[in-house]
Amino acid sequence: MHTSTNDIFTRMLAGETIPFSDPDYPKIMEAVSQTMRIAAQLNTSTNIDEARAYLSEIIGVSIDASTTVFIPFYTNFGRFIQLGKNVFINHDCTFLDLGGITIEDYVMIAPKVSLITESHPLPSQERQALVLGKILIKKNAWIGANATILPGVTIGENSVVAAGSVVTKDVPDNTVVAGVPARVIRVL
């Protein structure tokens, strides 16, 4: 059991490990259920403005009109997603944001990109818990198709993640990374 007196959502953003047995864990499931209801509407949107409005409802703040999100778009929570201006998110992306996702201005995200802020402890006796780590994607970054960004990773300004890469550690500014796990292949 946790000893913190903070709200579970505050503890999540702080990167605290959250056991499924936490007395406040049902609050997460309640929020996820609410997100699922709105996401069903989001993913039947008939235009970009409607999709932006539903995603704004999920996130809890109005998304700038310069930002475009194509459907389908998947998130389990949504409240911890922050989107800058002139962001483009292509079809079929998944943002698991319980640990927090920040996407700065002018970021381009290709189809089927997964931003995963959640994991579980490796020891099997501890695995029934969430281990959370924020993802930050800095200005002008480009995330290629079917790339996966894992918990706790920062993608540097102007950097490129090649298609199909799995990013397990921070990417410096002005670099191109590729592979599984991703490694620097070029400096811009």
PDB file of C-alpha atoms in Angstrom:
ATOM      1  CA  MET A   1       0.000   0.000   0.000  1.00  0.00           C
ATOM      2  CA  HIS A   2       1.192   3.517  -0.752  1.00  0.00           C
ATOM      3  CA  THR A   3       2.107   5.961   1.952  1.00  0.00           C
ATOM      4  CA  SER A   4       1.563   9.097  -0.128  1.00  0.00           C
ATOM      5  CA  THR A   5      -1.379  11.341   0.671  1.00  0.00           C
ATOM      6  CA  ASN A   6      -1.522  12.706  -2.889  1.00  0.00           C
ATOM      7  CA  ASP A   7      -4.365  11.982  -5.254  1.00  0.00           C
ATOM      8  CA  ILE A   8      -3.699   8.911  -7.418  1.00  0.00           C
ATOM      9  CA  PHE A   9      -3.565  11.037 -10.571  1.00  0.00           C
ATOM     10  CA  THR A  10      -0.900  13.296  -9.039  1.00  0.00           C
ATOM     11  CA  ARG A  11       1.065  10.203  -8.019  1.00  0.00           C
ATOM     12  CA  MET A  12       0.792   8.821 -11.549  1.00  0.00           C
ATOM     13  CA  LEU A  13       2.236  11.976 -13.105  1.00  0.00           C
ATOM     14  CA  ALA A  14       5.014  11.923 -10.514  1.00  0.00           C
ATOM     15  CA  GLY A  15       6.047   8.505 -11.841  1.00  0.00           C
ATOM     16  CA  GLU A  16       5.014   6.579  -8.742  1.00  0.00           C
ATOM     17  CA  THR A  17       4.448   2.840  -9.222  1.00  0.00           C
ATOM     18  CA  ILE A  18       0.747   2.176  -8.776  1.00  0.00           C
ATOM     19  CA  PRO A  19      -0.234  -1.339  -7.620  1.00  0.00           C
ATOM     20  CA  PHE A  20      -3.556  -2.647  -8.905  1.00  0.00           C
ATOM     21  CA  SER A  21      -4.479  -3.137  -5.230  1.00  0.00           C
ATOM     22  CA  ASP A  22      -4.149   0.611  -4.517  1.00  0.00           C
ATOM     23  CA  PRO A  23      -7.400   1.728  -2.838  1.00  0.00           C
ATOM     24  CA  ASP A  24      -7.683   4.575  -5.358  1.00  0.00           C
ATOM     25  CA  TYR A  25      -7.104   2.362  -8.431  1.00  0.00           C
ATOM     26  CA  PRO A  26     -10.865   2.236  -9.221  1.00  0.00           C
ATOM     27  CA  LYS A  27     -10.630   5.985  -9.965  1.00  0.00           C
ATOM     28  CA  ILE A  28      -8.363   5.124 -12.897  1.00  0.00           C
ATOM     29  CA  MET A  29     -10.835   2.560 -14.213  1.00  0.00           C
ATOM     30  CA  GLU A  30     -13.682   5.051 -13.895  1.00  0.00           C
ATOM     31  CA  ALA A  31     -11.737   7.643 -15.892  1.00  0.00           C
ATOM     32  CA  VAL A  32     -10.788   5.046 -18.521  1.00  0.00           C
ATOM     33  CA  SER A  33     -14.460   4.073 -18.914  1.00  0.00           C
ATOM     34  CA  GLN A  34     -15.389   7.717 -19.469  1.00  0.00           C
ATOM     35  CA  THR A  35     -12.629   8.054 -22.062  1.00  0.00           C
ATOM     36  CA  MET A  36     -13.818   4.912 -23.849  1.00  0.00           C
ATOM     37  CA  ARG A  37     -17.317   6.395 -24.249  1.00  0.00           C
ATOM     38  CA  ILE A  38     -16.000   9.616 -25.783  1.00  0.00           C
ATOM     39  CA  ALA A  39     -13.392   7.766 -27.889  1.00  0.00           C
ATOM     40  CA  ALA A  40     -16.174   5.771 -29.527  1.00  0.00           C
ATOM     41  CA  GLN A  41     -17.652   9.079 -30.709  1.00  0.00           C
ATOM     42  CA  LEU A  42     -14.227  10.414 -31.671  1.00  0.00           C
ATOM     43  CA  ASN A  43     -13.569   7.444 -33.916  1.00  0.00           C
ATOM     44  CA  THR A  44     -16.847   7.873 -35.806  1.00  0.00           C
ATOM     45  CA  SER A  45     -16.220  11.563 -36.492  1.00  0.00           C
ATOM     46  CA  THR A  46     -16.987  12.702 -40.014  1.00  0.00           C
ATOM     47  CA  ASN A  47     -14.522  15.608 -40.196  1.00  0.00           C
ATOM     48  CA  ILE A  48     -11.332  16.914 -38.627  1.00  0.00           C
ATOM     49  CA  ASP A  49     -13.040  19.637 -36.589  1.00  0.00           C
ATOM     50  CA  GLU A  50     -15.418  17.126 -35.023  1.00  0.00           C
ATOM     51  CA  ALA A  51     -12.515  14.794 -34.202  1.00  0.00           C
ATOM     52  CA  ARG A  52     -10.582  17.697 -32.647  1.00  0.00           C
ATOM     53  CA  ALA A  53     -13.622  18.584 -30.512  1.00  0.00           C
ATOM     54  CA  TYR A  54     -14.028  15.031 -29.176  1.00  0.00           C
ATOM     55  CA  LEU A  55     -10.299  14.719 -28.461  1.00  0.00           C
ATOM     56  CA  SER A  56     -10.429  18.100 -26.690  1.00  0.00           C
ATOM     57  CA  GLU A  57     -13.207  16.672 -24.515  1.00  0.00           C
ATOM     58  CA  ILE A  58     -11.086  13.620 -23.694  1.00  0.00           C
ATOM     59  CA  ILE A  59      -7.994  15.700 -22.911  1.00  0.00           C
ATOM     60  CA  GLY A  60      -9.931  18.306 -20.974  1.00  0.00           C
ATOM     61  CA  VAL A  61      -8.581  21.358 -22.810  1.00  0.00           C
ATOM     62  CA  SER A  62      -9.298  22.809 -26.222  1.00  0.00           C
ATOM     63  CA  ILE A  63      -6.829  21.646 -28.877  1.00  0.00           C
ATOM     64  CA  ASP A  64      -5.525  24.455 -31.067  1.00  0.00           C
ATOM     65  CA  ALA A  65      -7.235  24.675 -34.478  1.00  0.00           C
ATOM     66  CA  SER A  66      -3.809  24.334 -36.154  1.00  0.00           C
ATOM     67  CA  THR A  67      -3.454  20.786 -34.797  1.00  0.00           C
ATOM     68  CA  THR A  68      -4.843  17.890 -36.834  1.00  0.00           C
ATOM     69  CA  VAL A  69      -5.663  14.396 -35.575  1.00  0.00           C
ATOM     70  CA  PHE A  70      -6.831  11.738 -38.041  1.00  0.00           C
ATOM     71  CA  ILE A  71      -9.010   8.896 -36.838  1.00  0.00           C
ATOM     72  CA  PRO A  72      -8.905   6.245 -35.690  1.00  0.00           C
ATOM     73  CA  PHE A  73      -7.057   7.476 -32.629  1.00  0.00           C
ATOM     74  CA  TYR A  74      -6.732   5.459 -29.436  1.00  0.00           C
ATOM     75  CA  THR A  75      -6.050   6.486 -25.862  1.00  0.00           C
ATOM     76  CA  ASN A  76      -6.856   4.759 -22.609  1.00  0.00           C
ATOM     77  CA  PHE A  77      -7.023   7.893 -20.477  1.00  0.00           C
ATOM     78  CA  GLY A  78      -6.364  11.106 -22.399  1.00  0.00           C
ATOM     79  CA  ARG A  79      -6.253  13.557 -19.487  1.00  0.00           C
ATOM     80  CA  PHE A  80      -2.452  13.488 -19.451  1.00  0.00           C
ATOM     81  CA  ILE A  81      -1.981  14.320 -23.157  1.00  0.00           C
ATOM     82  CA  GLN A  82      -0.735  17.823 -23.975  1.00  0.00           C
ATOM     83  CA  LEU A  83      -0.693  18.864 -27.635  1.00  0.00           C
ATOM     84  CA  GLY A  84       1.065  21.940 -28.986  1.00  0.00           C
ATOM     85  CA  LYS A  85       0.232  23.990 -32.066  1.00  0.00           C
ATOM     86  CA  ASN A  86       0.633  22.776 -35.642  1.00  0.00           C
ATOM     87  CA  VAL A  87       0.853  19.143 -34.536  1.00  0.00           C
ATOM     88  CA  PHE A  88      -0.130  16.489 -37.069  1.00  0.00           C
ATOM     89  CA  ILE A  89      -1.144  13.010 -35.895  1.00  0.00           C
ATOM     90  CA  ASN A  90      -1.915  10.557 -38.686  1.00  0.00           C
ATOM     91  CA  HIS A  91      -4.294   7.557 -38.691  1.00  0.00           C
ATOM     92  CA  ASP A  92      -4.283   4.663 -36.226  1.00  0.00           C
ATOM     93  CA  CYS A  93      -2.067   6.046 -33.454  1.00  0.00           C
ATOM     94  CA  THR A  94      -2.176   4.831 -29.844  1.00  0.00           C
ATOM     95  CA  PHE A  95      -1.324   7.067 -26.898  1.00  0.00           C
ATOM     96  CA  LEU A  96      -1.290   5.289 -23.525  1.00  0.00           C
ATOM     97  CA  ASP A  97      -0.856   8.373 -21.386  1.00  0.00           C
ATOM     98  CA  LEU A  98      -1.257   7.397 -17.720  1.00  0.00           C
ATOM     99  CA  GLY A  99       2.349   8.564 -17.205  1.00  0.00           C
ATOM    100  CA  GLY A 100       1.919  11.772 -19.226  1.00  0.00           C
ATOM    101  CA  ILE A 101       2.561  12.688 -22.871  1.00  0.00           C
ATOM    102  CA  THR A 102       3.653  16.151 -24.000  1.00  0.00           C
ATOM    103  CA  ILE A 103       3.916  16.920 -27.706  1.00  0.00           C
ATOM    104  CA  GLU A 104       5.343  20.326 -28.510  1.00  0.00           C
ATOM    105  CA  ASP A 105       4.651  22.525 -31.557  1.00  0.00           C
ATOM    106  CA  TYR A 106       5.203  21.408 -35.164  1.00  0.00           C
ATOM    107  CA  VAL A 107       5.549  17.709 -34.365  1.00  0.00           C
ATOM    108  CA  MET A 108       4.571  15.218 -37.088  1.00  0.00           C
ATOM    109  CA  ILE A 109       3.434  11.745 -36.118  1.00  0.00           C
ATOM    110  CA  ALA A 110       2.990   9.146 -38.859  1.00  0.00           C
ATOM    111  CA  PRO A 111       0.386   6.330 -38.957  1.00  0.00           C
ATOM    112  CA  LYS A 112       0.391   3.534 -36.376  1.00  0.00           C
ATOM    113  CA  VAL A 113       2.727   5.285 -33.924  1.00  0.00           C
ATOM    114  CA  SER A 114       2.456   4.108 -30.308  1.00  0.00           C
ATOM    115  CA  LEU A 115       3.390   6.335 -27.386  1.00  0.00           C
ATOM    116  CA  ILE A 116       3.432   4.074 -24.325  1.00  0.00           C
ATOM    117  CA  THR A 117       3.959   5.653 -20.887  1.00  0.00           C
ATOM    118  CA  GLU A 118       3.026   2.515 -18.966  1.00  0.00           C
ATOM    119  CA  SER A 119       4.836  -0.679 -18.112  1.00  0.00           C
ATOM    120  CA  HIS A 120       4.914  -3.285 -15.336  1.00  0.00           C
ATOM    121  CA  PRO A 121       7.620  -4.511 -12.944  1.00  0.00           C
ATOM    122  CA  LEU A 122       9.656  -7.457 -14.226  1.00  0.00           C
ATOM    123  CA  PRO A 123       9.449  -9.697 -11.127  1.00  0.00           C
ATOM    124  CA  SER A 124       6.288 -11.757 -11.528  1.00  0.00           C
ATOM    125  CA  GLN A 125       5.279 -11.299  -7.880  1.00  0.00           C
ATOM    126  CA  GLU A 126       5.277  -7.488  -8.408  1.00  0.00           C
ATOM    127  CA  ARG A 127       3.837  -7.374 -11.929  1.00  0.00           C
ATOM    128  CA  GLN A 128       0.290  -6.401 -10.944  1.00  0.00           C
ATOM    129  CA  ALA A 129       1.249  -2.725 -10.916  1.00  0.00           C
ATOM    130  CA  LEU A 130       1.746   0.199 -13.252  1.00  0.00           C
ATOM    131  CA  VAL A 131       5.236   1.648 -13.708  1.00  0.00           C
ATOM    132  CA  LEU A 132       4.827   5.058 -15.317  1.00  0.00           C
ATOM    133  CA  GLY A 133       7.185   7.352 -17.219  1.00  0.00           C
ATOM    134  CA  LYS A 134       6.470  10.595 -19.080  1.00  0.00           C
ATOM    135  CA  ILE A 135       7.081  10.966 -22.791  1.00  0.00           C
ATOM    136  CA  LEU A 136       8.163  14.336 -24.174  1.00  0.00           C
ATOM    137  CA  ILE A 137       8.360  14.996 -27.910  1.00  0.00           C
ATOM    138  CA  LYS A 138      10.059  18.332 -28.541  1.00  0.00           C
ATOM    139  CA  LYS A 139       9.444  20.890 -31.308  1.00  0.00           C
ATOM    140  CA  ASN A 140       9.709  19.898 -34.959  1.00  0.00           C
ATOM    141  CA  ALA A 141      10.259  16.203 -34.264  1.00  0.00           C
ATOM    142  CA  TRP A 142       9.034  13.655 -36.795  1.00  0.00           C
ATOM    143  CA  ILE A 143       7.990  10.203 -35.627  1.00  0.00           C
ATOM    144  CA  GLY A 144       7.913   7.682 -38.513  1.00  0.00           C
ATOM    145  CA  ALA A 145       5.227   5.110 -39.234  1.00  0.00           C
ATOM    146  CA  ASN A 146       4.772   2.254 -36.773  1.00  0.00           C
ATOM    147  CA  ALA A 147       7.399   3.590 -34.359  1.00  0.00           C
ATOM    148  CA  THR A 148       6.997   2.903 -30.642  1.00  0.00           C
ATOM    149  CA  ILE A 149       8.189   5.296 -27.946  1.00  0.00           C
ATOM    150  CA  LEU A 150       8.491   3.678 -24.505  1.00  0.00           C
ATOM    151  CA  PRO A 151       8.021   5.151 -20.994  1.00  0.00           C
ATOM    152  CA  GLY A 152      10.309   7.928 -19.801  1.00  0.00           C
ATOM    153  CA  VAL A 153      11.678   8.870 -23.231  1.00  0.00           C
ATOM    154  CA  THR A 154      12.320  12.381 -24.561  1.00  0.00           C
ATOM    155  CA  ILE A 155      12.587  12.909 -28.319  1.00  0.00           C
ATOM    156  CA  GLY A 156      14.826  15.890 -29.000  1.00  0.00           C
ATOM    157  CA  GLU A 157      14.004  19.011 -30.968  1.00  0.00           C
ATOM    158  CA  ASN A 158      14.139  18.561 -34.774  1.00  0.00           C
ATOM    159  CA  SER A 159      14.883  14.856 -34.389  1.00  0.00           C
ATOM    160  CA  VAL A 160      13.527  12.016 -36.524  1.00  0.00           C
ATOM    161  CA  VAL A 161      12.507   8.535 -35.394  1.00  0.00           C
ATOM    162  CA  ALA A 162      12.643   6.189 -38.382  1.00  0.00           C
ATOM    163  CA  ALA A 163       9.669   4.020 -39.264  1.00  0.00           C
ATOM    164  CA  GLY A 164       9.377   0.819 -37.248  1.00  0.00           C
ATOM    165  CA  SER A 165      11.815   1.912 -34.540  1.00  0.00           C
ATOM    166  CA  VAL A 166      11.406   1.121 -30.855  1.00  0.00           C
ATOM    167  CA  VAL A 167      12.763   3.996 -28.774  1.00  0.00           C
ATOM    168  CA  THR A 168      13.890   2.926 -25.303  1.00  0.00           C
ATOM    169  CA  LYS A 169      16.091   5.895 -24.330  1.00  0.00           C
ATOM    170  CA  ASP A 170      16.253   9.646 -24.913  1.00  0.00           C
ATOM    171  CA  VAL A 171      16.971  10.934 -28.406  1.00  0.00           C
ATOM    172  CA  PRO A 172      19.280  13.983 -28.599  1.00  0.00           C
ATOM    173  CA  ASP A 173      18.241  17.127 -30.485  1.00  0.00           C
ATOM    174  CA  ASN A 174      18.901  17.163 -34.249  1.00  0.00           C
ATOM    175  CA  THR A 175      19.451  13.447 -34.727  1.00  0.00           C
ATOM    176  CA  VAL A 176      17.923  10.547 -36.642  1.00  0.00           C
ATOM    177  CA  VAL A 177      17.405   7.284 -34.777  1.00  0.00           C
ATOM    178  CA  ALA A 178      16.444   3.912 -36.221  1.00  0.00           C
ATOM    179  CA  GLY A 179      16.194   0.275 -35.248  1.00  0.00           C
ATOM    180  CA  VAL A 180      15.101  -1.993 -32.435  1.00  0.00           C
ATOM    181  CA  PRO A 181      16.193  -0.675 -30.059  1.00  0.00           C
ATOM    182  CA  ALA A 182      16.641   2.682 -31.767  1.00  0.00           C
ATOM    183  CA  ARG A 183      20.125   4.117 -32.007  1.00  0.00           C
ATOM    184  CA  VAL A 184      21.522   7.315 -33.525  1.00  0.00           C
ATOM    185  CA  ILE A 185      22.305   6.815 -37.217  1.00  0.00           C
ATOM    186  CA  ARG A 186      22.750  10.421 -38.277  1.00  0.00           C
ATOM    187  CA  VAL A 187      23.251  13.911 -36.888  1.00  0.00           C
ATOM    188  CA  LEU A 188      21.238  16.616 -38.674  1.00  0.00           C
TER     189      LEU A 188
END
